[in-house]
Coordinates of C-alpha atoms and ligand atoms in Angstrom, one line a residue:
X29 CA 224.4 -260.8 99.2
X30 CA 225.8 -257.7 97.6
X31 CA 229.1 -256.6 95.3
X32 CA 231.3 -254.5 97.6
X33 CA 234.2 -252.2 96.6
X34 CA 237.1 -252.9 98.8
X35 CA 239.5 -250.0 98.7
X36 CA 243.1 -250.2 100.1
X37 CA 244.1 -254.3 99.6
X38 CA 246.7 -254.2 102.5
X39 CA 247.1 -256.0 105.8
X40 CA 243.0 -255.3 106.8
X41 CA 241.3 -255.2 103.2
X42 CA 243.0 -257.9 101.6
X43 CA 241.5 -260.4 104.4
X44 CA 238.1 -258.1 104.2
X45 CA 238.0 -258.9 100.8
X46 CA 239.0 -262.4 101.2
X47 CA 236.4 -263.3 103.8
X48 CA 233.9 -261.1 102.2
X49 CA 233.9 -263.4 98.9
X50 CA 234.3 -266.4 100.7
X51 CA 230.8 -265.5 102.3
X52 CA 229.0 -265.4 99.2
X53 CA 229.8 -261.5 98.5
X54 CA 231.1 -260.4 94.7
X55 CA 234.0 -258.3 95.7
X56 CA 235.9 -255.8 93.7
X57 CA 239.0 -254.8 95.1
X58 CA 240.6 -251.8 94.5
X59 CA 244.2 -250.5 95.1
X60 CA 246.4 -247.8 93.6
X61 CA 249.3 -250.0 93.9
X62 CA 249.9 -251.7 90.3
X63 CA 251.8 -254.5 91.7
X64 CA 249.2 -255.8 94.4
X65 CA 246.8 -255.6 91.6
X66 CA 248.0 -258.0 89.8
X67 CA 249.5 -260.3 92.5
X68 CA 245.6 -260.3 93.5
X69 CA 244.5 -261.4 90.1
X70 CA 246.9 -264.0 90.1
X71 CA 245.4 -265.5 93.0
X72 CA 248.3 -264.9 95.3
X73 CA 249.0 -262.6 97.7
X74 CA 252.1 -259.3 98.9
X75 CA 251.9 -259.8 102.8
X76 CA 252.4 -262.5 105.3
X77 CA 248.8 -263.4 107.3
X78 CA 248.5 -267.5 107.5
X79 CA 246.0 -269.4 105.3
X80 CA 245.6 -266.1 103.8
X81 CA 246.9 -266.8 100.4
X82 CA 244.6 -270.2 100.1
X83 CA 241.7 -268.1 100.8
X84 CA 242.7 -265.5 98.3
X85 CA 243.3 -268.2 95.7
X86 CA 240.1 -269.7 96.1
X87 CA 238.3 -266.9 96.1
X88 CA 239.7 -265.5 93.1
X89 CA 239.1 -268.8 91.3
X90 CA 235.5 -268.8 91.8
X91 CA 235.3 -265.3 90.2
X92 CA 234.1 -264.0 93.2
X93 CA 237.2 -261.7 94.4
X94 CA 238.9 -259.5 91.3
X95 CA 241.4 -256.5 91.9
X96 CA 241.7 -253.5 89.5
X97 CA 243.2 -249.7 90.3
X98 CA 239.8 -247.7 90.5
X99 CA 236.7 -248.3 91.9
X100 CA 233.8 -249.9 90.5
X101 CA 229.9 -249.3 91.0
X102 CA 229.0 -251.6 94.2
X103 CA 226.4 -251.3 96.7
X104 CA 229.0 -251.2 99.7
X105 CA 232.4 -249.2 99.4
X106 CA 234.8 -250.5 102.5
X107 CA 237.3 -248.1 102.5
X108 CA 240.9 -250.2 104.0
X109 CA 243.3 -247.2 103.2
X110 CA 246.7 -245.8 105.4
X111 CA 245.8 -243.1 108.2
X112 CA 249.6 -242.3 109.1
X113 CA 250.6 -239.2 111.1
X114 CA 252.6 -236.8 110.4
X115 CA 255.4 -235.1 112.7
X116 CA 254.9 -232.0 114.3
X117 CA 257.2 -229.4 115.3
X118 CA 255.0 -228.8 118.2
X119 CA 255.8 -232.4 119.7
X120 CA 252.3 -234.1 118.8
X121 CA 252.6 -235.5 115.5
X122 CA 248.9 -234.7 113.4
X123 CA 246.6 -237.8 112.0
X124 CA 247.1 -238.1 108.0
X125 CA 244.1 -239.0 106.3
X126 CA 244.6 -237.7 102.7
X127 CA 244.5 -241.3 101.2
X128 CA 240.8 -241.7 103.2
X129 CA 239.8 -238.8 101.0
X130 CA 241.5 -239.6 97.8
X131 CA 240.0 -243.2 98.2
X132 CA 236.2 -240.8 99.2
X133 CA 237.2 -238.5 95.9
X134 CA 238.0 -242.0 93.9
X135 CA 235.0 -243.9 94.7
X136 CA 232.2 -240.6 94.5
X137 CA 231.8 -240.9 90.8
X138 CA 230.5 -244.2 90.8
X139 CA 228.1 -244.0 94.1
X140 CA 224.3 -244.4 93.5
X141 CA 221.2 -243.2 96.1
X142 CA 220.8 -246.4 99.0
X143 CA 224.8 -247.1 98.9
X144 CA 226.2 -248.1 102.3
X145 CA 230.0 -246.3 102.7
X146 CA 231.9 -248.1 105.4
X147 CA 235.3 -246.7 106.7
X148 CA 237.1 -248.9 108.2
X149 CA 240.9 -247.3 108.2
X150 CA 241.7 -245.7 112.4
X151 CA 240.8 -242.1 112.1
X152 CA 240.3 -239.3 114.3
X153 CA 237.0 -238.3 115.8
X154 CA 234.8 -236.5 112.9
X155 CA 236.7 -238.0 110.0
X156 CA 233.5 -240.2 108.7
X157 CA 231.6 -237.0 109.0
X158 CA 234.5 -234.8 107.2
X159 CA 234.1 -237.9 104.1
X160 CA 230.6 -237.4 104.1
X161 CA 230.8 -234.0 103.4
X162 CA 233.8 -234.7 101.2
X163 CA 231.6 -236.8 99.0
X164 CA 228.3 -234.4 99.1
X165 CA 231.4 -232.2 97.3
X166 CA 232.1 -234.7 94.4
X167 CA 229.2 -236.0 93.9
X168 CA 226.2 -233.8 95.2
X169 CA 225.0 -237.1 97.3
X170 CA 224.0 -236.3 100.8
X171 CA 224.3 -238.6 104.1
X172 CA 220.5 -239.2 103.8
X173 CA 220.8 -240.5 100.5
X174 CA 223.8 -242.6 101.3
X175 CA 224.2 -244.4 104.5
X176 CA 228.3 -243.1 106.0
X177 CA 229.5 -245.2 109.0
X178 CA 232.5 -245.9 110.7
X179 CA 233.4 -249.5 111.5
X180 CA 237.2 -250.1 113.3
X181 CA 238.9 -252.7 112.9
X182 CA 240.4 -254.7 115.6
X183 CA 242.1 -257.8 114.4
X184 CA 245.3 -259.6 115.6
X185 CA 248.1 -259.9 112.3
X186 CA 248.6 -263.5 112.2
X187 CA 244.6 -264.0 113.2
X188 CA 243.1 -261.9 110.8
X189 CA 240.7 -264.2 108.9
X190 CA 239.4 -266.0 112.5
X191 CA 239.6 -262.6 114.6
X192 CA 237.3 -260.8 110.9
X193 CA 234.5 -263.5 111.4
X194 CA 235.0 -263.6 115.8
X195 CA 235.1 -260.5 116.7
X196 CA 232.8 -258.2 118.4
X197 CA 232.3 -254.8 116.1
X198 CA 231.4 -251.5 116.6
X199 CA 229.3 -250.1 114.4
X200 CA 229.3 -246.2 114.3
X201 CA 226.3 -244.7 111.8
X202 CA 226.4 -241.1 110.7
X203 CA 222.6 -241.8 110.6
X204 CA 220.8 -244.5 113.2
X205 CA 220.0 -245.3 109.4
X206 CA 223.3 -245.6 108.5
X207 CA 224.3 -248.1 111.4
X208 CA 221.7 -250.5 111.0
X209 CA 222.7 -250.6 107.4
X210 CA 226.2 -251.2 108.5
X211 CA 224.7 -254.0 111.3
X212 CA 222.9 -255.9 108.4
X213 CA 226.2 -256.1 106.5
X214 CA 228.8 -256.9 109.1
X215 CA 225.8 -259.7 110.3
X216 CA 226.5 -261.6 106.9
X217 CA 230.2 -262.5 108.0
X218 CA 231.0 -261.9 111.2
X219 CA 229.4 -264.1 114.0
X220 CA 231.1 -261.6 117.1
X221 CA 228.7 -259.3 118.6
X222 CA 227.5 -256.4 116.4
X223 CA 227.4 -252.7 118.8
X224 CA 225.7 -249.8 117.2
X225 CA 226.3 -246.4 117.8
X226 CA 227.4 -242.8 116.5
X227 CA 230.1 -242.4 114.1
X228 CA 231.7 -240.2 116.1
X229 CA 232.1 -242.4 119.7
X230 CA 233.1 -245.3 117.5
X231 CA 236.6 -243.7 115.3
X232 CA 236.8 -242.8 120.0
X233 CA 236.7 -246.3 120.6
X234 CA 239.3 -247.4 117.8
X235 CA 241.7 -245.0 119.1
X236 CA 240.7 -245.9 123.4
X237 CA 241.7 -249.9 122.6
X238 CA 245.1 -248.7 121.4
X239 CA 245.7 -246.2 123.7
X240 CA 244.9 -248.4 126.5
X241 CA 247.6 -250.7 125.1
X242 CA 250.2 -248.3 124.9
X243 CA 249.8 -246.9 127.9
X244 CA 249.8 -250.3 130.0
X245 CA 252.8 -251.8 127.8
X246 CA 254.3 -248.1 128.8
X247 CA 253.7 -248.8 132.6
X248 CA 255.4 -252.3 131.7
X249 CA 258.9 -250.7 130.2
X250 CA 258.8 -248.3 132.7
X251 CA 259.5 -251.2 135.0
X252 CA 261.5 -252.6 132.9
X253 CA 264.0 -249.4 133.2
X254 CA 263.7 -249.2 137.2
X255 CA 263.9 -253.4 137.5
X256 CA 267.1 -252.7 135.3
X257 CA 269.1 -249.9 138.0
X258 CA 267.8 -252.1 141.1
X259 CA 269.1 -255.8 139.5
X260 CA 265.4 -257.1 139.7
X261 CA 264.1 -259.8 136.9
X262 CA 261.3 -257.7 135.5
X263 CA 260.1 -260.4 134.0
X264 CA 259.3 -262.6 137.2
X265 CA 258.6 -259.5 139.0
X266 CA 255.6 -259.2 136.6
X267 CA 254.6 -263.0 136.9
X268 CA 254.5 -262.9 140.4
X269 CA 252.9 -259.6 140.6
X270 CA 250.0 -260.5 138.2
X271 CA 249.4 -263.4 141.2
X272 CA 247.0 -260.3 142.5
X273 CA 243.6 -261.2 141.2
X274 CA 243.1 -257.3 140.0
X275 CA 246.8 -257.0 138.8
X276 CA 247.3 -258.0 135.2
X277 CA 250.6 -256.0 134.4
X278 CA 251.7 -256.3 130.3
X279 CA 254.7 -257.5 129.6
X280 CA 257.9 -255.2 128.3
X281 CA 259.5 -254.9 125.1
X282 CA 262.1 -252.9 123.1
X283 CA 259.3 -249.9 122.5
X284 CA 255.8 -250.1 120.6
X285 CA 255.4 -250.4 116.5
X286 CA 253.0 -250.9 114.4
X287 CA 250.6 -249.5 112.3
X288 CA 247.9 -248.9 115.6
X289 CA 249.4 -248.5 118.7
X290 CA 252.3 -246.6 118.3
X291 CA 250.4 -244.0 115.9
X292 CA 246.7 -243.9 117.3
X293 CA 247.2 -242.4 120.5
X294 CA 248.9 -239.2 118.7
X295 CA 245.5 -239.0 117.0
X296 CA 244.0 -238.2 120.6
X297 CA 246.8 -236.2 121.6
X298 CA 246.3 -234.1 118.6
X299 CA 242.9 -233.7 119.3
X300 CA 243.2 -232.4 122.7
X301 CA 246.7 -231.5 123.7
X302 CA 246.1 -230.0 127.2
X303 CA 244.2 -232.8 128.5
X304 CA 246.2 -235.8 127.6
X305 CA 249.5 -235.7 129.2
X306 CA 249.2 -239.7 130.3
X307 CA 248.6 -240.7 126.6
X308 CA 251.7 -238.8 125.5
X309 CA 254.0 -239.5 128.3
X310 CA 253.0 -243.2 127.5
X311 CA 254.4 -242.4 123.9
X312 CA 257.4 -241.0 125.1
X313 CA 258.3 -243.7 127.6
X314 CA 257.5 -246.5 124.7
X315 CA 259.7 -244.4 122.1
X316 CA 262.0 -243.6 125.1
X317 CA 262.8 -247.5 125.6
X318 CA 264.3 -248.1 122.2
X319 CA 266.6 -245.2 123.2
X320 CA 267.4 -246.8 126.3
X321 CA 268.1 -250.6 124.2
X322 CA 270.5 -248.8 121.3
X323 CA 272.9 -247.3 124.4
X324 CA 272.6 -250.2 126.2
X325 CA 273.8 -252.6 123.3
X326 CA 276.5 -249.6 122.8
X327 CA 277.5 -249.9 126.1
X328 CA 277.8 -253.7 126.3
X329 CA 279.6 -253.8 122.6
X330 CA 282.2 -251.7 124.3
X331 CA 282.4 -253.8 127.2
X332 CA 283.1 -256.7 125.0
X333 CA 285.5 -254.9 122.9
X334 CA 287.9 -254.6 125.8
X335 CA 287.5 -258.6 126.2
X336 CA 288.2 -259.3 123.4
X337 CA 290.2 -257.0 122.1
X338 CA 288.7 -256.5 118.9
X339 CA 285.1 -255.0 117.9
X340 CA 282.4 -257.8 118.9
X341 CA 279.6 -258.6 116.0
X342 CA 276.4 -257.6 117.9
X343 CA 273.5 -260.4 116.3
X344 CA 269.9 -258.6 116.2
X345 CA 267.2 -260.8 116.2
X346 CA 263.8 -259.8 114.6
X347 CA 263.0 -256.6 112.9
X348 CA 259.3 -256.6 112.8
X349 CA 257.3 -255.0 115.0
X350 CA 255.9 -257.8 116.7
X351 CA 256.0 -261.7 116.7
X352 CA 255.8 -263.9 113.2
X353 CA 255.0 -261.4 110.8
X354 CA 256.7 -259.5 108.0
X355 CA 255.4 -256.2 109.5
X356 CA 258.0 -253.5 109.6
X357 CA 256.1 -250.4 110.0
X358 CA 257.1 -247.9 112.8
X359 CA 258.7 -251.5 114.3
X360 CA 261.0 -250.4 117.2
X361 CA 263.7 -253.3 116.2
X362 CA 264.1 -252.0 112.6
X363 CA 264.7 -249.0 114.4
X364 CA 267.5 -249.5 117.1
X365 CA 269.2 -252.0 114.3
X366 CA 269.4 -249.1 111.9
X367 CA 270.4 -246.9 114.4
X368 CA 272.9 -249.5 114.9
X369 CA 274.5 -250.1 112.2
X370 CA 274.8 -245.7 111.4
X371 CA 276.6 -245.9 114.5
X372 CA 279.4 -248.5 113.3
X373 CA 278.6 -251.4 114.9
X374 CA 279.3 -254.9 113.5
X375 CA 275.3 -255.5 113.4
X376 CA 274.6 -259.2 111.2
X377 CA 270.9 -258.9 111.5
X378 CA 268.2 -261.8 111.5
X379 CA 264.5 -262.0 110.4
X380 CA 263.5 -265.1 109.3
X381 CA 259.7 -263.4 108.3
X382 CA 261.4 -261.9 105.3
X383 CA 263.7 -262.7 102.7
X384 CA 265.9 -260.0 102.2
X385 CA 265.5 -256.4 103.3
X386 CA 266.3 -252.7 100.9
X387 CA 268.7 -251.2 103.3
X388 CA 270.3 -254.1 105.9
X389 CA 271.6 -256.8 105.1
X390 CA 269.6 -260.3 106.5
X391 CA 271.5 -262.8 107.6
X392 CA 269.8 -266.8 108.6
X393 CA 269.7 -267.5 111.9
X394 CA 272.5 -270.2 112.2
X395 CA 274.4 -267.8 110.7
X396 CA 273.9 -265.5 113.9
X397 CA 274.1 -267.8 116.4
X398 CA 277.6 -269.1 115.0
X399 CA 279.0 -265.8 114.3
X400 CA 277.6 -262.7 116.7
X401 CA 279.0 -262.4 119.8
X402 CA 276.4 -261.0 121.9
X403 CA 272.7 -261.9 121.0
X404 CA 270.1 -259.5 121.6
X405 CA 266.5 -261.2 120.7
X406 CA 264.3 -257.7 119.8
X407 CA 261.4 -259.8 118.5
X408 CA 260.0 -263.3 120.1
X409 CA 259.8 -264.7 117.3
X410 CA 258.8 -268.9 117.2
X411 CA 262.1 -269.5 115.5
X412 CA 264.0 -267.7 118.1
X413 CA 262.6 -270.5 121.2
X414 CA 264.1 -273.3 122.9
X415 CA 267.7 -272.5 121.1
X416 CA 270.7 -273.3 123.5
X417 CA 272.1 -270.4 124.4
X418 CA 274.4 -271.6 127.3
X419 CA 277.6 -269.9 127.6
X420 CA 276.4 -266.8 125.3
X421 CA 276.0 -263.1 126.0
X422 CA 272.8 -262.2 125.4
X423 CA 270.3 -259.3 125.7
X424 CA 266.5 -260.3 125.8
X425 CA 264.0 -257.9 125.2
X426 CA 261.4 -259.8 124.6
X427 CA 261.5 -262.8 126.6
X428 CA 261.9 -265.1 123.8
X429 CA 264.9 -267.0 125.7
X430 CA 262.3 -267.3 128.9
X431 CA 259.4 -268.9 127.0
X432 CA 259.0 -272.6 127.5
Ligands
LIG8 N1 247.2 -253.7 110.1 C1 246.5 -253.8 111.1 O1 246.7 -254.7 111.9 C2 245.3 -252.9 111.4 C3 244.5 -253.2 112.5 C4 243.4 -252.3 112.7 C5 243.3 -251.1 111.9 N2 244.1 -250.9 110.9 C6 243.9 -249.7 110.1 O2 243.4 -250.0 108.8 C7 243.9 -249.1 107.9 C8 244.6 -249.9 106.8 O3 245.8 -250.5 107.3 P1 246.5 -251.6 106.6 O4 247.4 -252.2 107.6 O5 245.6 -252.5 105.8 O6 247.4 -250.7 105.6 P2 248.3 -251.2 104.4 O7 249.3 -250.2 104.2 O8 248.7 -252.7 104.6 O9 247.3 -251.2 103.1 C9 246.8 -250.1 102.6 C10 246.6 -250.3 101.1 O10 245.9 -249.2 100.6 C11 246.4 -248.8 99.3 N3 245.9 -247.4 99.0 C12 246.4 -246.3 99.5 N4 245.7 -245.2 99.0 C13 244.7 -245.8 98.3 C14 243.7 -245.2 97.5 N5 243.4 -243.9 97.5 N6 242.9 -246.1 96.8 C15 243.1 -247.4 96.8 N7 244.1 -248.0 97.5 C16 244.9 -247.2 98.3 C17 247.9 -249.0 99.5 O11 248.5 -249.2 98.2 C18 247.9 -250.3 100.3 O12 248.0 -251.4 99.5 C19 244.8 -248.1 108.6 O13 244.0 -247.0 109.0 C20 245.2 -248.9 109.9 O14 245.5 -248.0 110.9 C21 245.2 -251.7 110.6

C-alpha cells in the first residue's frame, strides 16, 4: 500500500480518494478550492454521489483520507483536475488543459525518482506526454525516472464508488514501464479488467467512448425532430425498432450536457478538423435540439396564451444534465430554462437535486404541478414518475411521464 496525492477533489477524485483510503491507501487530497478543503476535513462532502459522504466520513475518521491546498510528497500523484474547452471563432471549440499543468507545475516540487504520475482528467491525444515534458521543465525529472501514464476514467455519476472498483480500465504508460506501474496500482482497488497500452491510444479511447455516445444519442434526436413533422411517437418508434437483434437505437433527450460527452468530441474535432465532420455534425444536432425545445415551448406558451387569455406559467422540470444528480455543467435544461426566462416567459422552475440555485429561482415540485400550466419534464428525474398528469399540457423530453 502506498500514500497517493489526489489532485482535483471533484466529482471523479473525491470518490478516487474515497475508495483509494478505504483500500488500505494513505491519501492526501489536494484541491485549490479552500472551501472543499475544509468540507473534506470535516468528514463531509460538496457534491451529490450516494453513499459518498459515509465513505468520506469514514475514511477521514480513520486518518487515512486528509485534504489540504498543495500537494504533498506521495509515491502516486492522481491528477482529477477540469479539462474544459474553450470556444473558437473558427467553430471547433479548443481542449483546455491549463489546470492539468498547473496541478503538473504544483505537484513537481515534491516528486522523487520511482514516483508513479497518473492522469486521470479526459485530455487530448499527447497531453500525458506534453505533462511529462512539463515536469522534466520544473523539476529536471525525466519519464525514465518517473513512470507518466494516462488512466481515463469511465464511471457513471450516481455509481461512482461501484463503477471505481467494477470497471474495466485502460491503462496508457508513457513507458511499458510506466503501465505496468500503473496496472500494479489500479490492481489494488479495482477488481474490472486492467488493459495496458500507450498513453497516447488510451487519452483516444477516453475521448472514442464519449464520442460514440454523442453521436448515437445525436442519431436518436435527429429522430426525434423528423418523428415530430410526421406525428410519429419517437419513443415507441425506437422500442419497436430496437426489436431488431442488431438495432439498439439511444433514446432522445433535450440535447447532451455534461462534463464528457458534450465537451470530448470537440477535443477530436480539434485535433483533426477535416476528417471529422460526423463527430461535429453530432455536436451540432445535440446542441441544435435544445434550440428546437426553447421555440417549441415558445410556440406552445403562445398557443396557450390565446386560450387563456393571459400569459400561461410554463413549469420546467430538472435542470441538471442528466437524471438524480446535482450536476449542472454544460446541462442542456439549465440552458433552454435560462434562455427561457431572458425571453419573458413565466418560467417557475423545479430541481429537487438542489436546494436553491444563483441565478433562477427553484421552486418544489407540488408547487409546479399546482401552479404551471404547461409541464415540460427536461430531466427524468425519479421524483418526476408515476405523478398523475391527466388533463395537463405537457412536453416530455425525456420520457419521464412514459416510464413505468
Ligand atoms: N464527472 C464525471 O463524471 C467524469 C467522468 C469521466 C471523466 N471525467 C474527467 O475528470 C476530470 C475531472 O472532472 P470532475 O468532474 O471531477 O471535475 P470537478 O470540477 O468536479 O472537480 C475538479 C476539482 O479540481 C480542482 N482543481 C482545479 N485546478 C486544480 C489544481 N491546479 N490543483 C488542485 N485542484 C484543482 C477544482 O477546485 C475542483 O474541485 C475532467 O477532465 C473530466 O472530464 C469526469
Amino acid at each position: 500500500m502506498s500514500t497517493c496525492c489526489v489532485i482535483g477533489l471533484g466529482y471523479i477524485g473525491l470518490p478516487t480518494a474515497a475508495v483509494l483510503a478505504l483500500s488500505g491507501h494513505r491519501v492526501i487530497g489536494v484541491d485549490v478550492n479552500a472551501q472543499v478543503v475544509n468540507i473534506v476535513n470535516n468528514g463531509s462532502i460538496h457534491i451529490v454521489e450516494p453513499d459518498l459522504e459515509q465513505a468520506v466520513a469514514e475514511a477521514v475518521s480513520t486518518g487515512a483520507l486528509s485534504a489540504q491546498l498543495s500537494p504533498a510528497s506521495a509515491d502516486v500523484f492522481l491528477i482529477a483536475v477540469p479539462t474544459p474547452f474553450r470556444n473558437n471563432p473558427n467553430g471547433i471549440p479548443q481542449p483546455n488543459i491549463d489546470y492539468v499543468f498547473a496541478a503538473a507545475r504544483a505537484l513537481a516540487p515534491k516528486l522523487s525518482p520511482g514516483n508513479l504520475v497518473l492522469l486521470e482528467s479526459t485530455s487530448p491525444v499527447g497531453t500525458t506526454e506534453q505533462l511529462a515534458q512539463v515536469i522534466e521543465e520544473a523539476c529536471g525529472l525525466t519519464r525514465d525516472q518517473i513512470n507518466f501514464a494516462y488512466c481515463p476514467e469511465r464511471v457513471l455519476p450516481g455509481r461512482i464508488l461501484q463503477e471505481l472498483i467494477s470497471n474495466d480500465r485502460v491503462i496508457g504508460g508513457l513507458t511499458i514501464a510506466a503501465a505496468l506501474a500503473g496496472k500494479t496500482f489500479y490492481s489494488s482497488f479495482c477488481k474490472g479488467e486492467l488493459l495496458t497500452t500507450s498513453s497516447n491510444t488510451a487519452e483516444m479511447v477516453k475521448l472514442t467512448e464519449n464520442s460514440f455516445r454523442d453521436v448515437n444519442i445525436a442519431f436518436a434526436n435527429e429522430l426525434s425532430l423528423v418523428c415530430d413533422r410526421l406525428g410519429v411517437n419517437v419513443r415507441e418508434l425506437i422500442r419497436l425498432a430496437n426489436h431488431h437483434p442488431r438495432v439498439n437505437v439511444l433514446q432522445p433527450s433535450c440535447g447532451v450536457g455534461g462534463h464528457c460527452i458534450a465537451v470530448d468530441p470537440w477535443f477530436i474535432a480539434a485535433e483533426a478538423p477535416d476528417c471529422t465532420h460526423l463527430i461535429q455534425t453530432a455536436r451540432r444536432v445535440n446542441d441544435g435540439k435544445s434550440r428546437w425545445v426553447i421555440e417549441q415551448v415558445q410556440a406552445r406558451s403562445a398557443t396557450l396564451e390565446d386560450q387563456l387569455g393571459r400569459p400561461p406559467s410554463i413549469g420546467c422540470l430538472g435542470l441538471a444534465f442528466k437524471p438524480d444528480v446535482d450536476d449542472l455543467r454544460e446541462s442542456p435544461a439549465l440552458h433552454i430554462t435560462t434562455e427561457l426566462l431572458v425571453a419573458g416567459l413565466d418560467v417557475l422552475a423545479c430541481e429537487p437535486n438542489l436546494h436553491d440555485h444563483p441565478t433562477i429561482k427553484l421552486h418544489t415540485l407540488e408547487v409546479v404541478l399546482n401552479e404551471a400550466d404547461l409541464l415540460v419534464f427536461l430531466v427524468a428525474h425519479s421524483p418526476f414518475r408515476d405523478l398523475d398528469l391527466t388533463g395537463r399540457s405537457v412536453f416530455d423530453l425525456c420520457g419521464v411521464t412514459e416510464q413505468a
